[in-house]
CSV table of C-alpha atoms and ligand atoms in Angstrom, one decimal:
chain,number,residue,atom,x,y,z
A,1,MET,CA,21.7,-9.1,-19.9
A,2,PRO,CA,23.4,-7.2,-17.4
A,3,VAL,CA,21.0,-5.4,-15.1
A,4,ASP,CA,18.4,-7.2,-13.7
A,5,ILE,CA,15.6,-5.8,-11.5
A,6,VAL,CA,13.3,-6.5,-8.3
A,7,ILE,CA,10.1,-4.7,-8.2
A,8,GLY,CA,7.2,-5.1,-5.9
A,9,ALA,CA,3.8,-6.9,-7.0
A,10,GLN,CA,1.5,-5.5,-4.7
A,11,TRP,CA,1.8,-2.8,-2.0
A,12,GLY,CA,5.1,-3.1,-0.7
A,13,ASP,CA,6.5,-4.7,2.2
A,14,GLU,CA,7.2,-8.3,-0.5
A,15,GLY,CA,10.5,-8.9,0.2
A,16,LYS,CA,12.4,-7.5,-1.6
A,17,GLY,CA,15.2,-7.4,1.0
A,18,ARG,CA,15.0,-11.0,1.0
A,19,ILE,CA,15.6,-11.5,-2.9
A,20,THR,CA,17.7,-8.5,-3.6
A,21,ASP,CA,20.1,-10.0,-0.6
A,22,LEU,CA,20.0,-13.8,-2.2
A,23,MET,CA,20.2,-12.2,-5.6
A,24,ALA,CA,22.8,-10.0,-4.3
A,25,ALA,CA,25.5,-13.0,-4.3
A,26,LYS,CA,25.5,-13.0,-7.9
A,27,ALA,CA,26.4,-9.2,-8.7
A,28,ASP,CA,28.8,-6.9,-8.7
A,29,VAL,CA,26.6,-3.9,-8.2
A,30,VAL,CA,23.4,-3.0,-6.5
A,31,ALA,CA,21.9,0.1,-6.7
A,32,ARG,CA,18.3,1.5,-4.4
A,33,TYR,CA,16.6,2.9,-7.6
A,34,SER,CA,13.5,5.2,-5.9
A,35,GLY,CA,11.7,5.4,-2.5
A,36,GLY,CA,13.5,6.7,0.3
A,37,ASP,CA,13.7,5.8,3.8
A,38,ASN,CA,10.0,5.4,4.0
A,39,ALA,CA,11.2,1.4,3.2
A,40,GLY,CA,12.7,-0.9,5.0
A,41,HIS,CA,14.2,-3.8,4.1
A,42,THR,CA,15.3,-6.7,6.0
A,43,VAL,CA,17.8,-9.7,5.1
A,44,THR,CA,18.3,-12.3,8.2
A,45,ILE,CA,21.4,-14.3,8.3
A,46,GLY,CA,21.3,-16.6,10.9
A,47,GLU,CA,20.7,-15.7,14.4
A,48,ALA,CA,21.3,-11.8,12.2
A,49,ILE,CA,19.3,-9.6,11.5
A,50,PHE,CA,19.2,-6.4,8.9
A,51,LYS,CA,17.3,-4.0,8.9
A,52,LEU,CA,18.2,-1.1,5.5
A,53,HIS,CA,15.9,1.6,5.1
A,54,LEU,CA,18.0,3.4,2.3
A,55,ILE,CA,22.0,1.5,1.9
A,56,PRO,CA,21.1,-0.9,-0.9
A,57,SER,CA,20.9,-4.9,0.3
A,58,GLY,CA,23.7,-6.3,-1.0
A,59,ILE,CA,25.6,-4.5,1.3
A,60,ILE,CA,25.2,-6.9,3.4
A,61,HIS,CA,27.5,-10.0,0.1
A,62,PRO,CA,31.7,-8.5,1.0
A,63,GLY,CA,32.7,-6.8,-2.1
A,64,VAL,CA,29.5,-6.0,-3.8
A,65,ILE,CA,29.6,-2.3,-4.8
A,66,CYS,CA,25.6,-0.7,-3.1
A,67,LEU,CA,24.6,2.5,-5.1
A,68,ILE,CA,22.0,5.0,-4.4
A,69,GLY,CA,20.3,6.1,-7.8
A,70,ASN,CA,19.6,10.1,-8.4
A,71,GLY,CA,15.8,8.0,-7.9
A,72,VAL,CA,16.5,8.1,-4.3
A,73,VAL,CA,15.1,11.2,-1.8
A,74,LEU,CA,18.3,10.8,1.4
A,75,ASN,CA,18.5,11.3,4.6
A,76,PRO,CA,21.5,12.2,5.8
A,77,GLN,CA,21.0,12.2,8.6
A,78,VAL,CA,18.9,7.9,8.1
A,79,LEU,CA,21.6,7.3,6.0
A,80,LEU,CA,24.4,8.4,8.1
A,81,ARG,CA,22.6,6.4,11.7
A,82,GLU,CA,21.8,3.8,9.4
A,83,MET,CA,26.1,3.7,8.1
A,84,ASP,CA,27.2,3.6,11.2
A,85,GLY,CA,24.5,1.1,12.8
A,86,LEU,CA,26.5,-1.0,10.3
A,87,ALA,CA,30.0,-0.9,10.8
A,88,ALA,CA,29.3,-1.4,14.4
A,89,ARG,CA,28.7,-5.8,13.0
A,90,GLY,CA,31.7,-5.0,10.9
A,91,VAL,CA,29.8,-4.6,7.3
A,92,ASP,CA,32.0,-2.4,5.0
A,93,VAL,CA,29.9,1.3,4.5
A,94,SER,CA,33.2,2.7,3.2
A,95,PRO,CA,33.2,5.4,0.1
A,96,ALA,CA,34.7,2.4,-1.7
A,97,ARG,CA,31.8,0.4,-1.2
A,98,LEU,CA,28.7,3.0,-0.7
A,99,LYS,CA,28.2,5.2,-3.3
A,100,ILE,CA,25.9,8.3,-3.6
A,101,SER,CA,24.9,9.6,-6.6
A,102,ARG,CA,25.7,13.0,-7.1
A,103,SER,CA,21.8,14.1,-8.5
A,104,ALA,CA,20.2,12.5,-5.7
A,105,HIS,CA,17.4,14.2,-4.0
A,106,LEU,CA,17.8,15.4,0.0
A,107,ILE,CA,15.1,14.5,2.8
A,108,THR,CA,15.6,17.9,5.6
A,109,PRO,CA,13.3,18.5,8.7
A,110,ALA,CA,11.4,20.7,7.0
A,111,HIS,CA,10.4,18.5,4.7
A,112,ILE,CA,8.9,16.5,7.3
A,113,ALA,CA,7.2,18.5,9.2
A,114,LEU,CA,5.1,19.8,5.7
A,115,ASP,CA,5.3,15.9,5.4
A,116,LYS,CA,3.6,15.3,9.1
A,117,ALA,CA,1.4,19.7,8.7
A,118,ASP,CA,0.0,18.0,5.0
A,119,GLU,CA,-1.3,14.3,7.4
A,120,ALA,CA,-2.5,16.3,10.1
A,121,LEU,CA,-4.4,19.1,7.8
A,122,ARG,CA,-5.8,16.0,5.3
A,123,GLY,CA,-7.7,14.2,8.9
A,124,GLY,CA,-9.7,11.7,8.2
A,125,ASP,CA,-8.6,11.6,3.8
A,126,ALA,CA,-4.7,11.6,5.1
A,127,ILE,CA,-2.5,8.8,3.1
A,128,GLY,CA,-0.9,7.0,6.2
A,129,THR,CA,2.3,7.8,5.6
A,130,THR,CA,5.7,6.8,7.3
A,131,GLN,CA,5.9,10.8,7.7
A,132,ARG,CA,9.5,11.0,6.2
A,133,GLY,CA,9.7,14.2,4.4
A,134,ILE,CA,8.7,12.1,1.1
A,135,GLY,CA,6.2,13.0,-0.7
A,136,PRO,CA,7.5,17.6,0.0
A,137,ALA,CA,11.1,15.7,-0.8
A,138,TYR,CA,10.1,14.9,-4.6
A,139,ARG,CA,7.5,17.9,-4.9
A,140,ASP,CA,10.6,20.4,-4.7
A,141,LYS,CA,12.3,18.0,-6.4
A,142,THR,CA,9.8,18.3,-9.8
A,143,GLY,CA,9.2,21.4,-8.7
A,144,ARG,CA,12.8,22.3,-9.8
A,145,VAL,CA,13.6,23.8,-6.4
A,146,GLY,CA,15.0,20.5,-4.4
A,147,LEU,CA,18.2,20.3,-2.5
A,148,ARG,CA,20.9,17.6,-5.2
A,149,ALA,CA,23.1,15.0,-3.1
A,150,SER,CA,25.9,17.3,-5.3
A,151,LEU,CA,25.9,19.6,-2.9
A,152,LEU,CA,27.4,17.9,0.0
A,153,ALA,CA,30.3,18.2,-1.8
A,154,ASP,CA,30.3,21.5,-0.6
A,155,PRO,CA,29.8,22.1,3.2
A,156,GLU,CA,29.1,25.9,3.4
A,157,ALA,CA,27.5,26.0,0.5
A,158,LEU,CA,25.2,23.3,0.9
A,159,ALA,CA,24.5,25.1,4.7
A,160,ASP,CA,24.0,28.3,2.5
A,161,ALA,CA,20.8,26.3,0.3
A,162,VAL,CA,19.5,25.1,3.2
A,163,HIS,CA,19.3,28.3,5.6
A,164,ALA,CA,17.1,29.4,3.3
A,165,HIS,CA,15.4,26.5,2.2
A,166,VAL,CA,14.3,26.4,5.5
A,167,VAL,CA,14.2,29.8,5.8
A,168,GLU,CA,11.5,29.7,2.7
A,169,LYS,CA,9.9,26.4,4.2
A,170,ASN,CA,8.5,27.4,7.7
A,171,ARG,CA,6.6,30.3,5.8
A,172,VAL,CA,4.3,28.1,4.3
A,173,LEU,CA,4.4,25.9,7.8
A,174,THR,CA,3.9,29.1,9.6
A,175,GLN,CA,2.0,30.8,8.0
A,176,LEU,CA,0.1,28.7,6.0
A,177,TYR,CA,-0.6,25.3,9.1
A,178,GLY,CA,0.2,27.6,11.6
A,179,GLN,CA,3.0,25.0,12.5
A,180,PRO,CA,5.9,26.5,14.7
A,181,ALA,CA,9.2,27.5,12.7
A,182,LEU,CA,12.7,25.2,12.4
A,183,ASP,CA,15.4,26.9,13.5
A,184,ALA,CA,17.3,26.8,10.1
A,185,ALA,CA,20.4,27.6,11.4
A,186,GLN,CA,20.7,24.5,14.1
A,187,VAL,CA,19.3,23.4,10.8
A,188,ALA,CA,22.6,24.4,8.2
A,189,ALA,CA,25.0,23.4,10.9
A,190,GLY,CA,23.6,20.0,10.9
A,191,PHE,CA,23.6,19.9,7.0
A,192,ALA,CA,27.6,21.2,7.8
A,193,ALA,CA,28.5,18.2,10.1
A,194,TYR,CA,26.6,16.0,7.4
A,195,ALA,CA,28.4,17.4,3.7
A,196,ARG,CA,31.9,16.0,6.5
A,197,ARG,CA,31.3,12.5,6.0
A,198,LEU,CA,29.4,11.9,3.3
A,199,ALA,CA,31.4,14.1,0.6
A,200,PRO,CA,33.3,11.1,0.0
A,201,HIS,CA,31.4,9.1,-1.4
A,202,LEU,CA,29.5,11.1,-4.0
A,203,THR,CA,29.8,10.0,-7.5
A,204,ASP,CA,28.3,10.6,-11.6
A,205,GLY,CA,25.4,7.0,-10.3
A,206,ALA,CA,25.0,6.4,-14.6
A,207,GLN,CA,28.6,7.1,-15.4
A,208,LEU,CA,29.6,4.3,-12.7
A,209,LEU,CA,26.6,2.0,-14.3
A,210,ASP,CA,28.1,3.2,-17.5
A,211,GLU,CA,31.6,1.7,-17.2
A,212,ALA,CA,30.3,-1.4,-14.8
A,213,LEU,CA,27.8,-2.1,-17.8
A,214,ARG,CA,31.1,-1.4,-20.4
A,215,GLY,CA,33.6,-3.8,-18.5
A,216,GLY,CA,30.6,-7.2,-18.2
A,217,GLN,CA,29.7,-6.2,-14.8
A,218,LYS,CA,26.1,-7.8,-13.5
A,219,VAL,CA,23.8,-5.1,-12.3
A,220,LEU,CA,21.0,-5.2,-9.4
A,221,ALA,CA,17.9,-2.3,-9.6
A,222,GLU,CA,16.9,-3.3,-6.1
A,223,GLY,CA,13.5,-1.4,-6.1
A,224,ALA,CA,11.4,-0.1,-3.5
A,225,GLN,CA,7.9,0.2,-2.2
A,226,GLY,CA,5.3,-1.9,-4.8
A,227,THR,CA,3.2,-1.3,-7.7
A,228,LEU,CA,0.0,-0.4,-6.3
A,229,LEU,CA,2.2,2.4,-4.5
A,230,ASP,CA,3.5,4.5,-7.9
A,231,LEU,CA,3.3,7.3,-8.3
A,232,ASP,CA,1.1,6.8,-12.1
A,233,HIS,CA,0.1,3.1,-11.6
A,234,GLY,CA,-1.0,2.1,-8.6
A,235,THR,CA,-3.7,3.1,-5.6
A,236,TYR,CA,-3.8,7.5,-6.7
A,237,PRO,CA,-3.5,9.1,-4.2
A,238,PHE,CA,-2.9,6.3,-1.8
A,239,VAL,CA,0.5,5.6,-3.1
A,240,THR,CA,4.1,6.9,-2.5
A,241,SER,CA,5.5,9.9,-4.5
A,242,SER,CA,8.1,7.4,-6.9
A,243,TYR,CA,8.4,4.5,-9.7
A,244,PRO,CA,8.6,1.7,-7.3
A,245,THR,CA,8.2,0.2,-10.8
A,246,ALA,CA,10.9,-0.9,-14.2
A,247,GLY,CA,10.2,2.5,-15.8
A,248,GLY,CA,10.6,3.6,-12.1
A,249,ALA,CA,14.5,1.6,-12.6
A,250,LEU,CA,15.3,3.9,-15.9
A,251,VAL,CA,14.4,6.6,-14.7
A,252,GLY,CA,16.2,5.9,-11.2
A,253,LEU,CA,19.7,4.8,-12.4
A,254,GLY,CA,19.5,6.6,-15.4
A,255,ILE,CA,20.0,3.2,-17.9
A,256,GLY,CA,17.8,2.2,-20.7
A,257,PRO,CA,15.1,-1.1,-21.3
A,258,ARG,CA,18.0,-2.7,-24.0
A,259,VAL,CA,19.9,-4.2,-20.7
A,260,ILE,CA,17.5,-5.1,-18.9
A,261,GLY,CA,17.5,-9.3,-17.8
A,262,ARG,CA,15.1,-10.0,-15.2
A,263,ILE,CA,13.0,-8.1,-14.5
A,264,VAL,CA,11.4,-10.0,-10.5
A,265,GLY,CA,8.8,-9.9,-9.7
A,266,VAL,CA,8.6,-10.0,-5.9
A,267,ALA,CA,4.6,-10.9,-4.0
A,268,LYS,CA,4.0,-12.6,-0.6
A,269,ALA,CA,1.8,-15.8,-1.1
A,270,PHE,CA,-0.8,-13.9,1.0
A,271,THR,CA,-1.8,-9.1,0.1
A,272,SER,CA,-0.5,-6.5,2.6
A,273,ARG,CA,-1.0,-2.8,2.7
A,274,VAL,CA,0.2,-0.1,5.5
A,275,GLY,CA,-1.5,3.1,4.7
A,276,SER,CA,-4.5,3.7,3.8
A,277,GLY,CA,-7.4,3.1,0.4
A,278,PRO,CA,-9.4,0.6,-0.9
A,279,PHE,CA,-8.0,-3.8,-1.0
A,280,PRO,CA,-10.6,-6.0,-2.8
A,281,SER,CA,-9.8,-9.4,-0.3
A,282,GLU,CA,-9.0,-7.2,3.0
A,283,LEU,CA,-9.2,-9.3,6.1
A,284,ALA,CA,-10.7,-8.2,9.0
A,285,GLY,CA,-11.1,-10.6,12.8
A,286,GLU,CA,-9.6,-14.0,13.2
A,287,MET,CA,-7.7,-14.9,9.8
A,288,ALA,CA,-6.3,-11.3,9.1
A,289,LEU,CA,-4.6,-11.2,13.2
A,290,ARG,CA,-3.7,-15.1,11.7
A,291,LEU,CA,-2.0,-13.4,8.8
A,292,ARG,CA,-0.3,-10.7,11.0
A,293,GLY,CA,0.7,-12.5,13.3
A,294,THR,CA,1.5,-10.9,17.3
A,295,GLY,CA,4.2,-8.9,15.9
A,296,GLU,CA,6.2,-11.5,19.0
A,297,ASN,CA,8.4,-12.4,15.4
A,298,PRO,CA,10.1,-10.0,13.1
A,299,TRP,CA,8.2,-10.9,10.2
A,300,ASP,CA,5.3,-10.3,11.6
A,301,GLU,CA,3.4,-8.0,9.9
A,302,TYR,CA,4.3,-4.7,11.5
A,303,GLY,CA,5.9,-1.8,9.5
A,304,THR,CA,9.7,-1.7,8.7
A,305,THR,CA,9.8,1.3,9.3
A,306,THR,CA,7.1,2.4,10.9
A,307,GLY,CA,5.9,-0.3,13.0
A,308,ARG,CA,2.1,-0.1,11.9
A,309,PRO,CA,-0.1,-3.9,11.8
A,310,ARG,CA,-0.1,-4.3,8.7
A,311,ARG,CA,-3.7,-4.7,7.2
A,312,VAL,CA,-3.7,-7.8,5.3
A,313,GLY,CA,-5.7,-10.6,2.8
A,314,TRP,CA,-5.7,-12.9,0.5
A,315,LEU,CA,-3.8,-13.1,-3.0
A,316,ASP,CA,-5.1,-11.6,-5.6
A,317,ILE,CA,-4.0,-12.2,-9.1
A,318,VAL,CA,-5.7,-9.3,-10.3
A,319,ILE,CA,-3.5,-7.4,-8.6
A,320,LEU,CA,-0.6,-9.1,-10.0
A,321,ARG,CA,-1.4,-9.5,-13.2
A,322,HIS,CA,-1.4,-5.3,-13.6
A,323,ALA,CA,2.0,-5.9,-12.3
A,324,LEU,CA,2.6,-8.3,-14.5
A,325,ARG,CA,1.7,-5.7,-17.6
A,326,VAL,CA,3.4,-2.9,-15.5
A,327,ASN,CA,6.1,-4.5,-14.9
A,328,SER,CA,7.0,-6.6,-17.7
A,329,LEU,CA,7.4,-9.4,-15.8
A,330,THR,CA,9.6,-11.9,-17.1
A,331,GLU,CA,8.5,-14.1,-12.8
A,332,LEU,CA,7.6,-13.9,-9.4
A,333,ALA,CA,9.3,-14.9,-6.4
A,334,LEU,CA,6.9,-16.0,-4.4
A,335,THR,CA,7.3,-15.5,-0.3
A,336,LYS,CA,5.9,-16.1,2.8
A,337,LEU,CA,4.7,-19.1,2.2
A,338,ASP,CA,5.1,-20.8,5.5
A,339,ILE,CA,3.3,-18.9,7.0
A,340,LEU,CA,0.4,-20.3,5.2
A,341,SER,CA,0.5,-24.4,6.1
A,342,GLY,CA,-2.2,-25.7,8.6
A,343,LEU,CA,-5.1,-23.7,7.2
A,344,PRO,CA,-7.4,-26.1,5.7
A,345,GLU,CA,-8.4,-24.2,2.5
A,346,ILE,CA,-6.9,-21.1,0.9
A,347,PRO,CA,-9.4,-18.4,-0.8
A,348,VAL,CA,-7.5,-16.6,-3.9
A,349,CYS,CA,-9.7,-13.7,-5.8
A,350,VAL,CA,-9.4,-14.2,-9.2
A,351,ALA,CA,-11.5,-12.1,-10.0
A,352,TYR,CA,-13.9,-8.5,-8.9
A,353,GLU,CA,-17.3,-8.5,-9.5
A,354,LEU,CA,-17.1,-4.3,-10.6
A,355,ASP,CA,-21.2,-2.8,-10.5
A,356,GLY,CA,-22.4,-6.8,-11.4
A,357,ALA,CA,-19.9,-7.4,-14.0
A,358,ARG,CA,-17.3,-10.1,-13.4
A,359,VAL,CA,-13.8,-8.3,-14.4
A,360,THR,CA,-10.0,-9.3,-14.3
A,361,TYR,CA,-8.4,-6.1,-15.1
A,362,PHE,CA,-7.7,-4.0,-11.7
A,363,PRO,CA,-9.6,-0.4,-12.5
A,364,SER,CA,-7.2,2.6,-12.7
A,365,ASP,CA,-10.1,4.7,-11.1
A,366,LEU,CA,-10.2,4.4,-7.3
A,367,ALA,CA,-13.9,4.9,-6.9
A,368,GLN,CA,-14.7,1.3,-9.5
A,369,LEU,CA,-11.8,0.4,-7.0
A,370,GLY,CA,-13.6,0.7,-4.2
A,371,ARG,CA,-16.4,-0.5,-5.2
A,372,ALA,CA,-15.3,-4.7,-7.0
A,373,ARG,CA,-15.7,-7.2,-5.0
A,374,PRO,CA,-13.2,-10.2,-5.2
A,375,VAL,CA,-14.7,-13.1,-6.7
A,376,TYR,CA,-11.8,-16.0,-5.1
A,377,GLU,CA,-11.8,-19.1,-6.0
A,378,THR,CA,-10.5,-21.9,-3.8
A,379,LEU,CA,-7.6,-24.0,-2.5
A,380,PRO,CA,-7.3,-27.1,-0.6
A,381,GLY,CA,-4.5,-26.4,2.2
A,382,TRP,CA,-1.3,-28.5,3.6
A,383,GLU,CA,-1.3,-29.2,7.1
A,384,GLN,CA,3.0,-29.7,7.2
A,385,ASP,CA,5.7,-27.7,8.4
A,386,ILE,CA,7.3,-26.5,5.2
A,387,THR,CA,10.0,-24.3,6.8
A,388,GLY,CA,13.5,-26.7,6.8
A,389,MET,CA,12.2,-28.1,2.8
A,390,ARG,CA,14.3,-27.0,0.3
A,391,HIS,CA,12.7,-28.7,-2.9
A,392,LYS,CA,10.0,-28.5,-4.6
A,393,ARG,CA,9.3,-31.9,-4.5
A,394,ALA,CA,10.1,-31.7,-0.8
A,395,LEU,CA,6.4,-29.4,-0.5
A,396,PRO,CA,2.9,-31.1,0.0
A,397,ALA,CA,0.9,-31.5,-2.7
A,398,ASN,CA,-1.2,-28.7,-1.6
A,399,ALA,CA,1.6,-26.3,-1.8
A,400,ARG,CA,3.1,-27.0,-4.8
A,401,ARG,CA,0.1,-27.3,-6.2
A,402,TYR,CA,-1.5,-23.3,-4.6
A,403,ILE,CA,2.6,-22.1,-6.2
A,404,GLU,CA,1.0,-23.6,-9.9
A,405,PHE,CA,-2.3,-22.3,-9.4
A,406,VAL,CA,-0.6,-18.5,-9.4
A,407,ALA,CA,2.1,-19.4,-12.4
A,408,ASP,CA,-1.1,-20.3,-14.5
A,409,MET,CA,-3.4,-17.2,-13.4
A,410,THR,CA,-0.8,-14.5,-14.3
A,411,GLY,CA,0.9,-17.2,-17.1
A,412,THR,CA,5.0,-16.3,-15.5
A,413,PRO,CA,7.1,-19.0,-14.0
A,414,VAL,CA,6.7,-18.9,-10.5
A,415,SER,CA,11.5,-19.2,-9.7
A,416,MET,CA,11.8,-18.4,-5.8
A,417,VAL,CA,9.4,-19.2,-3.4
A,418,SER,CA,10.3,-18.6,0.7
A,419,VAL,CA,9.1,-20.4,3.5
A,420,GLY,CA,11.4,-19.2,5.3
A,421,PRO,CA,12.7,-14.9,6.9
A,422,ASP,CA,16.5,-17.0,6.2
A,423,ARG,CA,18.9,-16.5,4.1
A,424,GLN,CA,18.5,-20.9,3.6
A,425,GLN,CA,14.9,-20.9,3.2
A,426,VAL,CA,14.6,-20.1,0.0
A,427,ILE,CA,13.2,-22.5,-2.4
A,428,ILE,CA,15.0,-21.6,-6.1
A,429,GLU,CA,13.9,-22.7,-9.8
A,430,ALA,CA,10.2,-24.5,-7.9
B,501,LIG,P1,5.0,7.3,1.9
B,501,LIG,O1,6.4,7.4,1.1
B,501,LIG,O2,5.5,7.9,3.1
B,501,LIG,O3,4.7,9.0,1.4
B,501,LIG,O4,4.1,7.0,2.1
B,501,LIG,C1,2.9,7.3,0.5
B,501,LIG,C2,1.4,6.1,1.1
B,501,LIG,O5,3.2,4.4,0.3
B,501,LIG,C3,1.5,5.2,2.9
B,501,LIG,O6,0.2,3.5,2.0
B,501,LIG,C4,3.0,4.6,3.3
B,501,LIG,O7,2.3,3.8,4.3
B,501,LIG,C5,3.7,3.8,2.1
B,501,LIG,N1,4.9,3.1,1.8
B,501,LIG,C6,5.9,3.5,2.4
B,501,LIG,N2,7.0,2.8,1.5
B,501,LIG,C7,6.4,1.8,2.0
B,501,LIG,C8,7.1,0.4,2.9
B,501,LIG,O8,8.5,0.7,1.3
B,501,LIG,N3,5.3,0.0,2.3
B,501,LIG,C9,5.3,-0.5,2.7
B,501,LIG,N4,4.6,0.8,2.3
B,501,LIG,C10,5.0,2.0,2.2
């Protein structure tokens, strides 16, 4: 089948960028289908580290066409900064390679100001958003007052639309939130300038994919965030405002389910989460520091977009089973297995104890999830440094056992395992 999907199986930050980069080597088109620059995808090639927020991770492969799909919300200023950064490093981001769906929606400074004002108003109940304007931009989209990327084709018309948008949002910002007004004329002029640069990148995304598929090309759909941040299937309201799940790939790109082949769920060998909300297998103290890292290394558990320390905990099989069901995953890619090396034993959450009963499903009710206590099975650890290992048979027996345990408990093959940040540090067909 010609469309494969890469999906986060946890709360985001699973390492989707590096798995996308790996699979992009065999793709003709790589398409982002949801979210915006709240995402932070890291691809490491030797000494070179690429941190991408909006541009699909396939861009590092020459010849791959990259599409920002209709399901994405796009801050043009951030996109241009990212394009300039890549171009300065010799990556081709010309309109021939980087395409923007006309039906994607634009994020403006007014959306960002509203995101911040919303969070401030929530006080202790704040979601912990990335403050990139994601929620307010999707709110405008579903409210049918959003600014579509198609407006980038006409700088003057865009400037008028953005001006009217900022004037309207200023009323909300000043009168409801008591925040300062934005300079509508200045914001509008900025957008006209962005339009002049970005207009040549516009395309009909769904048509581009249709033509690619009819031509026998291979398409890779790149998810952002993760299953538990999905607006419907995540830990609502502590979620993002889009659909990172497999269904989101179909809607966010304009393709049907019959063209889908592999659906790869990317999961860290432990669990992490940024922002608020319940997290049954969360750790505190020394062990949390051990899993999170100090922040000295780029792969330590600090947000790529916000720099916030991530909350960390043991691997949670209940979450993986939920991701499996919601997305029809065909396989799992397990990342950061090397971080567990050196631990004498490794607990894995296999069920929850909820109100005196043992449950193996992920509660959709947030209050129930908050009461769920992890039930652990403890596996023996391994001492050896595994970062140089490239075959499953080279791994210590207990590392193999850990991988097989995940596969058995989820009933899903683990097709890839990463043992370090570099492109090379992946065991395929694990
Ligand atoms: P928003 O997407 O900025 O509205 O943030 C909503 C929630 O999703 C917050 O808990 C964020 O921390 C989380 N979130 C958004 N994007 C990412 C991501 O790429 N990785 C991890 N968490 C994310």
